[in-house]
């Protein structure tokens, strides 16, 4: 196996860096936009009087960065050519996500919102793969441009990773479906216009078949957002949602009736591998910053870097980052091969889970260690480590907690799957 990043991908990273220097950094520095990234970031981004959601000026800044990235040909990179993209592979996207996270906090790749100058447009890919011609025409291009958007409504007040036991139900009524239930931590952003709601339409609790994905407009009668959950990292986009006799036509079904979990699994597989790559990039950033600080900082007449108590934890993290990075590249390449062969991605789900839970844990440990190495200044919001920790801590829970990821690996290891 060739472990080197291919030259065309390295050239792409160089072009991305040049674009960021030319277009994105000046935008980040204009009009006091630094307030969204320095020690004021949480307050500058959050409208505390409007439920803790994002301020419009923050959302508009992200939108402008996306417009510039799209005009430069980077934003759609991972999409197929027919959608204006370059067909970026999962391996290439993993390398790109790590590279951008390794640059640190900035408008080029905001951790909290998953905004990036190279879009992680998983919903667009889902629509392209599972959507009807009408759905693709209605949502794909507007979603890319930020004129409309989809959210993902799977988690419920009583059900998280045990999605096959979900309580939300949809029943036929003539040519329509009536949906009743509730969803939790539904990521509804400023551009969200529709929600992909998963509901049981047949079968018994615990069965994978019988769950259907519906595209539901947020303004549908009976669709209500009573409040948003305030989270460790603010602003929030985690809404509580209730559906009371929400009526949608049969054309609202995304994918096949009763096969909604196939849509969900496609979403989480590609998203998990990219999250893991971002985690490694952010972890390496924390490690590198800590090493540089330790070399500069003098204590008791000697550089902090000369202390083994400082060296060894960073050596452990640096070694872990190298191992997880290699596993991510291998798994992303296998995911590309599986897709090309038309095989179900679940065949390598255990590898994706390995990458995800180790990558998420790694970045949390690296951010915590960076705070420790930097001492009191590391604990302040004038350094980025607390922000990195608070953001990535969520991924040890969301889209399958690390316990669920380990359960999947155990199932493969012990022959239960």
Short mmCIF file of C-alpha atoms in Angstrom, two decimals:
data_model
loop_
_atom_site.label_atom_id
_atom_site.label_comp_id
_atom_site.label_asym_id
_atom_site.label_seq_id
_atom_site.Cartn_x
_atom_site.Cartn_y
_atom_site.Cartn_z
CA UNK A 1 0.00 0.00 0.00
CA UNK A 2 1.22 3.49 -0.86
CA UNK A 3 0.91 5.64 2.26
CA UNK A 4 1.83 8.88 0.50
CA UNK A 5 -0.84 11.45 -0.31
CA UNK A 6 -1.10 11.52 -4.14
CA UNK A 7 0.46 14.53 -5.85
CA UNK A 8 -2.87 15.81 -7.29
CA UNK A 9 -4.30 15.90 -3.75
CA UNK A 10 -1.23 17.72 -2.44
CA UNK A 11 -1.62 20.22 -5.28
CA UNK A 12 -5.26 20.70 -4.28
CA UNK A 13 -4.25 21.41 -0.67
CA UNK A 14 -1.75 24.01 -1.89
CA UNK A 15 -4.43 25.64 -4.05
CA UNK A 16 -6.82 25.65 -1.09
CA UNK A 17 -4.24 27.32 1.14
CA UNK A 18 -3.60 29.98 -1.50
CA UNK A 19 -7.34 30.62 -1.85
CA UNK A 20 -7.74 30.93 1.93
CA UNK A 21 -4.88 33.44 2.11
CA UNK A 22 -6.25 35.42 -0.83
CA UNK A 23 -10.01 35.38 -0.17
CA UNK A 24 -10.95 34.05 3.25
CA UNK A 25 -8.42 35.55 5.66
CA UNK A 26 -9.08 39.14 4.45
CA UNK A 27 -12.81 38.52 4.97
CA UNK A 28 -12.11 37.13 8.43
CA UNK A 29 -10.14 40.26 9.33
CA UNK A 30 -12.66 42.77 7.91
CA UNK A 31 -15.30 44.65 9.94
CA UNK A 32 -14.16 43.20 13.26
CA UNK A 33 -15.08 39.70 12.07
CA UNK A 34 -12.29 38.48 14.33
CA UNK A 35 -14.83 38.69 17.15
CA UNK A 36 -16.32 35.44 15.85
CA UNK A 37 -13.02 33.60 16.37
CA UNK A 38 -11.14 35.23 19.24
CA UNK A 39 -12.03 35.23 22.96
CA UNK A 40 -15.39 36.89 22.16
CA UNK A 41 -16.50 34.11 19.82
CA UNK A 42 -19.29 32.51 21.86
CA UNK A 43 -20.95 35.85 22.65
CA UNK A 44 -20.45 37.25 19.14
CA UNK A 45 -22.06 34.19 17.56
CA UNK A 46 -24.95 33.63 19.96
CA UNK A 47 -28.24 35.50 20.15
CA UNK A 48 -28.92 34.87 23.82
CA UNK A 49 -32.24 36.72 23.65
CA UNK A 50 -33.51 34.55 20.78
CA UNK A 51 -33.31 31.10 22.26
CA UNK A 52 -29.53 30.82 22.08
CA UNK A 53 -29.50 30.39 18.30
CA UNK A 54 -26.98 31.94 15.92
CA UNK A 55 -26.89 35.67 15.21
CA UNK A 56 -27.84 36.58 11.62
CA UNK A 57 -24.55 38.42 11.03
CA UNK A 58 -22.61 35.27 11.93
CA UNK A 59 -24.72 33.18 9.55
CA UNK A 60 -24.23 35.74 6.78
CA UNK A 61 -20.46 35.70 7.23
CA UNK A 62 -20.43 31.92 6.81
CA UNK A 63 -22.68 32.23 3.76
CA UNK A 64 -20.34 34.77 2.14
CA UNK A 65 -17.36 32.48 2.68
CA UNK A 66 -19.30 29.63 1.02
CA UNK A 67 -20.20 31.85 -1.94
CA UNK A 68 -16.55 32.73 -2.47
CA UNK A 69 -15.49 29.10 -2.14
CA UNK A 70 -18.14 28.04 -4.64
CA UNK A 71 -17.09 30.72 -7.12
CA UNK A 72 -13.49 29.53 -6.80
CA UNK A 73 -14.52 25.92 -7.52
CA UNK A 74 -13.75 24.44 -4.10
CA UNK A 75 -17.07 24.27 -2.27
CA UNK A 76 -18.58 21.47 -4.39
CA UNK A 77 -15.39 19.46 -4.67
CA UNK A 78 -16.85 16.28 -3.14
CA UNK A 79 -19.95 16.27 -5.37
CA UNK A 80 -20.22 14.45 -8.71
CA UNK A 81 -19.48 16.37 -11.90
CA UNK A 82 -23.16 16.63 -12.85
CA UNK A 83 -23.69 18.77 -9.72
CA UNK A 84 -20.76 21.02 -10.49
CA UNK A 85 -18.30 19.10 -8.33
CA UNK A 86 -15.10 17.19 -9.03
CA UNK A 87 -16.16 13.81 -7.68
CA UNK A 88 -13.88 14.00 -4.67
CA UNK A 89 -13.46 10.58 -3.10
CA UNK A 90 -13.94 9.73 0.56
CA UNK A 91 -10.15 9.44 0.86
CA UNK A 92 -9.61 12.88 -0.67
CA UNK A 93 -12.32 14.40 1.50
CA UNK A 94 -10.76 12.87 4.61
CA UNK A 95 -7.36 14.35 3.71
CA UNK A 96 -8.93 17.75 3.02
CA UNK A 97 -10.97 17.78 6.24
CA UNK A 98 -7.90 16.94 8.30
CA UNK A 99 -5.82 19.57 6.54
CA UNK A 100 -8.35 22.34 7.11
CA UNK A 101 -8.88 21.43 10.78
CA UNK A 102 -5.10 21.38 11.25
CA UNK A 103 -4.99 25.06 10.29
CA UNK A 104 -6.81 25.94 13.51
CA UNK A 105 -9.87 28.09 14.12
CA UNK A 106 -10.99 30.30 11.28
CA UNK A 107 -13.53 31.11 8.62
CA UNK A 108 -11.98 28.51 6.31
CA UNK A 109 -13.31 25.64 8.43
CA UNK A 110 -15.47 26.42 11.43
CA UNK A 111 -15.72 23.42 13.73
CA UNK A 112 -18.93 24.31 15.50
CA UNK A 113 -21.13 24.67 12.43
CA UNK A 114 -19.25 22.12 10.27
CA UNK A 115 -18.89 24.97 7.78
CA UNK A 116 -15.98 24.57 5.40
CA UNK A 117 -14.70 26.08 2.16
CA UNK A 118 -14.87 22.49 0.91
CA UNK A 119 -18.45 21.61 1.71
CA UNK A 120 -19.39 18.46 3.57
CA UNK A 121 -22.57 18.24 1.50
CA UNK A 122 -23.81 14.87 2.68
CA UNK A 123 -27.50 15.80 2.32
CA UNK A 124 -26.96 16.80 -1.29
CA UNK A 125 -25.29 13.44 -1.91
CA UNK A 126 -28.23 11.67 -0.23
CA UNK A 127 -30.71 13.49 -2.45
CA UNK A 128 -28.67 12.71 -5.51
CA UNK A 129 -28.53 9.03 -4.54
CA UNK A 130 -31.99 8.44 -3.08
CA UNK A 131 -34.16 11.34 -4.22
CA UNK A 132 -36.74 11.36 -6.97
CA UNK A 133 -36.17 13.64 -9.98
CA UNK A 134 -38.67 16.07 -8.45
CA UNK A 135 -36.87 16.07 -5.09
CA UNK A 136 -33.48 16.56 -6.71
CA UNK A 137 -34.79 19.47 -8.76
CA UNK A 138 -36.44 21.04 -5.73
CA UNK A 139 -33.60 20.73 -3.23
CA UNK A 140 -30.17 19.95 -4.62
CA UNK A 141 -29.04 23.24 -6.16
CA UNK A 142 -30.88 25.46 -3.60
CA UNK A 143 -29.25 23.43 -0.79
CA UNK A 144 -25.79 23.97 -2.25
CA UNK A 145 -26.42 27.72 -2.58
CA UNK A 146 -27.89 27.95 0.93
CA UNK A 147 -31.32 29.04 -0.32
CA UNK A 148 -32.92 26.02 1.33
CA UNK A 149 -31.68 23.23 3.49
CA UNK A 150 -32.48 19.89 5.09
CA UNK A 151 -32.07 18.72 8.67
CA UNK A 152 -31.87 15.20 10.08
CA UNK A 153 -34.62 14.14 12.54
CA UNK A 154 -33.77 10.71 13.92
CA UNK A 155 -33.11 11.08 17.67
CA UNK A 156 -36.13 11.20 20.01
CA UNK A 157 -36.67 12.04 23.70
CA UNK A 158 -36.76 8.33 24.55
CA UNK A 159 -34.62 6.93 21.74
CA UNK A 160 -31.15 7.83 20.54
CA UNK A 161 -28.87 5.12 19.19
CA UNK A 162 -31.72 2.60 19.52
CA UNK A 163 -33.38 4.15 16.47
CA UNK A 164 -35.21 0.97 15.50
CA UNK A 165 -37.32 1.45 18.63
CA UNK A 166 -38.40 4.97 17.67
CA UNK A 167 -41.84 6.13 18.78
CA UNK A 168 -42.64 8.46 15.88
CA UNK A 169 -45.27 6.92 13.62
CA UNK A 170 -46.65 7.68 10.16
CA UNK A 171 -49.89 6.18 8.85
CA UNK A 172 -51.55 6.37 5.46
CA UNK A 173 -54.53 8.62 4.93
CA UNK A 174 -55.66 8.37 1.34
CA UNK A 175 -52.71 9.39 -0.79
CA UNK A 176 -51.03 11.17 2.11
CA UNK A 177 -49.19 10.22 5.28
CA UNK A 178 -49.96 11.55 8.77
CA UNK A 179 -46.93 11.81 11.11
CA UNK A 180 -47.09 11.98 14.91
CA UNK A 181 -44.20 12.00 17.33
CA UNK A 182 -41.32 14.07 18.65
CA UNK A 183 -37.65 14.53 17.88
CA UNK A 184 -34.76 15.80 19.98
CA UNK A 185 -31.47 17.51 19.09
CA UNK A 186 -32.85 18.16 15.61
CA UNK A 187 -30.16 20.33 13.96
CA UNK A 188 -32.22 23.17 12.51
CA UNK A 189 -29.99 25.95 11.20
CA UNK A 190 -30.81 29.34 9.74
CA UNK A 191 -31.07 28.03 6.17
CA UNK A 192 -33.10 24.93 7.09
CA UNK A 193 -36.44 24.84 5.31
CA UNK A 194 -37.21 21.10 5.47
CA UNK A 195 -36.61 18.25 7.88
CA UNK A 196 -35.89 14.63 6.99
CA UNK A 197 -38.13 12.96 9.57
CA UNK A 198 -37.76 9.25 10.24
CA UNK A 199 -40.94 7.46 11.32
CA UNK A 200 -42.09 3.88 11.62
CA UNK A 201 -44.60 3.02 8.92
CA UNK A 202 -44.69 -0.77 9.33
CA UNK A 203 -43.11 -3.64 11.22
CA UNK A 204 -42.45 -4.04 14.92
CA UNK A 205 -40.29 -2.07 17.37
CA UNK A 206 -36.68 -3.17 17.07
CA UNK A 207 -36.95 -4.13 13.40
CA UNK A 208 -34.74 -2.28 10.93
CA UNK A 209 -37.28 -2.55 8.13
CA UNK A 210 -40.44 -0.49 8.32
CA UNK A 211 -38.88 2.91 9.05
CA UNK A 212 -39.42 5.54 6.36
CA UNK A 213 -37.73 8.90 5.74
CA UNK A 214 -40.05 11.83 4.92
CA UNK A 215 -39.06 15.30 3.70
CA UNK A 216 -41.24 17.60 5.82
CA UNK A 217 -41.42 21.42 5.40
CA UNK A 218 -40.81 23.28 8.66
CA UNK A 219 -43.93 25.39 8.09
CA UNK A 220 -46.22 22.35 7.79
CA UNK A 221 -49.26 22.60 10.11
CA UNK A 222 -48.57 20.59 13.25
CA UNK A 223 -44.76 20.87 12.97
CA UNK A 224 -43.60 22.83 16.02
CA UNK A 225 -40.26 23.82 17.60
CA UNK A 226 -41.06 24.58 21.25
CA UNK A 227 -37.45 25.38 22.20
CA UNK A 228 -33.76 24.84 21.53
CA UNK A 229 -31.40 22.99 23.86
CA UNK A 230 -28.53 25.10 25.18
CA UNK A 231 -25.36 23.06 24.77
CA UNK A 232 -21.74 22.94 25.93
CA UNK A 233 -20.77 24.90 22.82
CA UNK A 234 -23.00 27.81 21.83
CA UNK A 235 -24.83 28.98 19.74
CA UNK A 236 -27.18 26.04 19.48
CA UNK A 237 -29.03 24.55 16.55
CA UNK A 238 -30.33 21.57 18.55
CA UNK A 239 -34.10 21.90 18.47
CA UNK A 240 -36.84 20.01 20.25
CA UNK A 241 -39.49 19.18 17.64
CA UNK A 242 -43.05 17.92 17.92
CA UNK A 243 -45.17 16.57 15.07
CA UNK A 244 -48.92 16.62 15.67
CA UNK A 245 -50.90 15.17 12.75
CA UNK A 246 -48.40 16.53 10.23
CA UNK A 247 -49.70 15.69 6.75
CA UNK A 248 -47.32 15.09 3.84
CA UNK A 249 -47.91 13.58 0.39
CA UNK A 250 -46.48 10.21 -0.65
CA UNK A 251 -44.01 12.14 -2.83
CA UNK A 252 -42.33 13.33 0.38
CA UNK A 253 -40.74 9.90 0.95
CA UNK A 254 -36.96 9.94 0.50
CA UNK A 255 -35.75 6.58 -0.77
CA UNK A 256 -37.99 3.55 -0.51
CA UNK A 257 -40.90 3.15 1.87
CA UNK A 258 -39.78 1.13 4.89
CA UNK A 259 -36.09 1.50 3.98
CA UNK A 260 -35.34 4.77 5.72
CA UNK A 261 -32.48 3.33 7.76
CA UNK A 262 -30.58 2.74 4.51
CA UNK A 263 -30.71 6.52 4.02
CA UNK A 264 -29.63 7.11 7.63
CA UNK A 265 -26.74 4.64 7.43
CA UNK A 266 -25.44 6.21 4.22
CA UNK A 267 -25.49 9.58 5.97
CA UNK A 268 -23.64 8.44 9.08
CA UNK A 269 -20.99 6.35 7.33
CA UNK A 270 -19.70 9.17 5.16
CA UNK A 271 -20.14 11.76 7.89
CA UNK A 272 -18.40 9.68 10.56
CA UNK A 273 -15.26 9.17 8.51
CA UNK A 274 -15.04 12.90 7.79
CA UNK A 275 -15.64 13.78 11.43
CA UNK A 276 -12.84 11.44 12.42
CA UNK A 277 -10.50 13.12 9.93
CA UNK A 278 -11.40 16.56 11.29
CA UNK A 279 -10.73 15.23 14.79
CA UNK A 280 -7.23 14.13 13.83
CA UNK A 281 -6.53 17.49 12.21
CA UNK A 282 -7.69 19.44 15.25
CA UNK A 283 -5.78 17.06 17.55
CA UNK A 284 -2.58 17.57 15.57
CA UNK A 285 -3.12 21.32 15.80
CA UNK A 286 -3.34 21.06 19.60
CA UNK A 287 -0.23 18.85 19.72
CA UNK A 288 1.81 21.14 17.47
CA UNK A 289 0.80 24.27 19.39
CA UNK A 290 1.71 22.58 22.67
CA UNK A 291 5.12 21.50 21.40
CA UNK A 292 5.87 25.02 20.16
CA UNK A 293 4.77 26.57 23.46
CA UNK A 294 6.80 24.09 25.50
CA UNK A 295 9.93 24.97 23.51
CA UNK A 296 9.38 28.70 24.13
CA UNK A 297 8.26 28.60 27.76
CA UNK A 298 10.99 28.66 30.43
CA UNK A 299 10.39 27.30 33.95
CA UNK A 300 12.99 27.03 36.73
CA UNK A 301 15.62 28.24 34.27
CA UNK A 302 14.99 25.55 31.63
CA UNK A 303 12.66 25.16 28.64
CA UNK A 304 9.39 23.48 29.53
CA UNK A 305 10.05 21.10 26.63
CA UNK A 306 12.98 19.55 28.53
CA UNK A 307 10.60 18.03 31.12
CA UNK A 308 9.63 14.44 30.50
CA UNK A 309 6.29 15.14 32.21
CA UNK A 310 5.58 17.44 29.25
CA UNK A 311 7.25 15.34 26.55
CA UNK A 312 5.70 11.93 27.14
CA UNK A 313 2.00 12.80 27.07
CA UNK A 314 2.55 14.71 23.82
CA UNK A 315 4.57 11.81 22.38
CA UNK A 316 1.67 9.47 23.20
CA UNK A 317 -0.83 11.79 21.49
CA UNK A 318 1.41 12.34 18.46
CA UNK A 319 1.80 8.57 18.06
CA UNK A 320 -1.94 8.03 18.43
CA UNK A 321 -2.63 10.71 15.80
CA UNK A 322 -0.32 8.97 13.34
CA UNK A 323 -2.01 5.61 13.89
CA UNK A 324 -5.57 6.95 13.66
CA UNK A 325 -4.71 8.97 10.57
CA UNK A 326 -3.43 5.84 8.83
CA UNK A 327 -6.56 3.89 9.78
CA UNK A 328 -8.78 6.71 8.48
CA UNK A 329 -6.99 6.78 5.13
CA UNK A 330 -7.23 3.00 4.81
CA UNK A 331 -10.93 2.98 5.73
CA UNK A 332 -11.82 5.91 3.47
CA UNK A 333 -10.14 4.13 0.57
CA UNK A 334 -12.06 0.93 1.36
CA UNK A 335 -15.30 2.95 1.49
CA UNK A 336 -14.57 4.24 -2.00
CA UNK A 337 -13.89 0.70 -3.21
CA UNK A 338 -17.13 -0.58 -1.65
CA UNK A 339 -19.16 2.16 -3.33
CA UNK A 340 -17.47 1.49 -6.68
CA UNK A 341 -18.29 -2.21 -6.40
CA UNK A 342 -21.90 -1.53 -5.48
CA UNK A 343 -21.50 -3.29 -2.14
CA UNK A 344 -23.32 -2.12 1.01
CA UNK A 345 -21.21 0.18 3.18
CA UNK A 346 -22.24 -1.81 6.25
CA UNK A 347 -19.60 -4.39 5.27
CA UNK A 348 -16.91 -2.02 6.55
CA UNK A 349 -19.03 -0.31 9.21
CA UNK A 350 -16.79 -1.69 11.96
CA UNK A 351 -13.78 0.08 10.42
CA UNK A 352 -15.69 3.36 10.20
CA UNK A 353 -16.63 2.93 13.86
CA UNK A 354 -13.00 2.35 14.84
CA UNK A 355 -11.98 5.57 13.09
CA UNK A 356 -14.83 7.56 14.55
CA UNK A 357 -14.60 6.71 18.21
CA UNK A 358 -10.79 6.83 18.31
CA UNK A 359 -10.64 10.09 16.36
CA UNK A 360 -13.24 11.75 18.56
CA UNK A 361 -11.55 10.61 21.75
CA UNK A 362 -8.12 11.64 20.46
CA UNK A 363 -9.04 15.27 19.81
CA UNK A 364 -10.68 15.63 23.23
CA UNK A 365 -7.55 14.26 24.90
CA UNK A 366 -5.29 16.48 22.78
CA UNK A 367 -7.29 19.63 23.57
CA UNK A 368 -7.28 18.79 27.27
CA UNK A 369 -3.53 18.18 27.22
CA UNK A 370 -2.96 21.45 25.34
CA UNK A 371 -4.79 23.30 28.12
CA UNK A 372 -2.58 21.57 30.68
CA UNK A 373 0.67 22.32 28.84
CA UNK A 374 -0.29 25.97 28.40
CA UNK A 375 -1.21 26.26 32.08
CA UNK A 376 -3.47 29.09 33.13
CA UNK A 377 -3.41 30.72 29.71
CA UNK A 378 -4.57 27.44 28.18
CA UNK A 379 -7.68 27.56 30.34
CA UNK A 380 -8.67 30.97 29.00
CA UNK A 381 -10.81 31.67 25.97
CA UNK A 382 -7.90 33.61 24.51
CA UNK A 383 -6.56 30.25 23.39
CA UNK A 384 -8.68 27.98 21.17
CA UNK A 385 -8.34 24.75 23.12
CA UNK A 386 -11.49 25.03 25.23
CA UNK A 387 -13.50 25.70 22.07
CA UNK A 388 -11.99 22.69 20.31
CA UNK A 389 -12.73 20.48 23.31
CA UNK A 390 -16.31 21.70 23.72
CA UNK A 391 -17.08 21.18 20.05
CA UNK A 392 -15.57 17.74 19.60
CA UNK A 393 -16.90 16.43 22.88
CA UNK A 394 -20.32 16.23 21.22
CA UNK A 395 -19.10 13.69 18.67
CA UNK A 396 -18.40 11.17 21.39
CA UNK A 397 -22.21 11.09 21.75
CA UNK A 398 -23.90 12.19 18.52
CA UNK A 399 -24.44 10.02 15.43
CA UNK A 400 -23.72 6.97 17.56
CA UNK A 401 -21.95 7.26 20.90
CA UNK A 402 -18.51 5.76 21.27
CA UNK A 403 -20.11 2.88 23.19
CA UNK A 404 -22.32 2.16 20.17
CA UNK A 405 -19.29 2.36 17.88
CA UNK A 406 -17.42 -0.10 20.10
CA UNK A 407 -20.48 -2.35 20.15
CA UNK A 408 -20.39 -2.49 16.35
CA UNK A 409 -16.70 -3.42 16.40
CA UNK A 410 -17.37 -6.04 19.08
CA UNK A 411 -20.19 -7.49 17.01
CA UNK A 412 -17.79 -8.02 14.12
CA UNK A 413 -14.94 -9.21 16.36
CA UNK A 414 -17.03 -11.80 18.24
CA UNK A 415 -19.18 -12.86 15.30
CA UNK A 416 -22.53 -11.39 16.36
CA UNK A 417 -22.89 -9.35 13.15
#
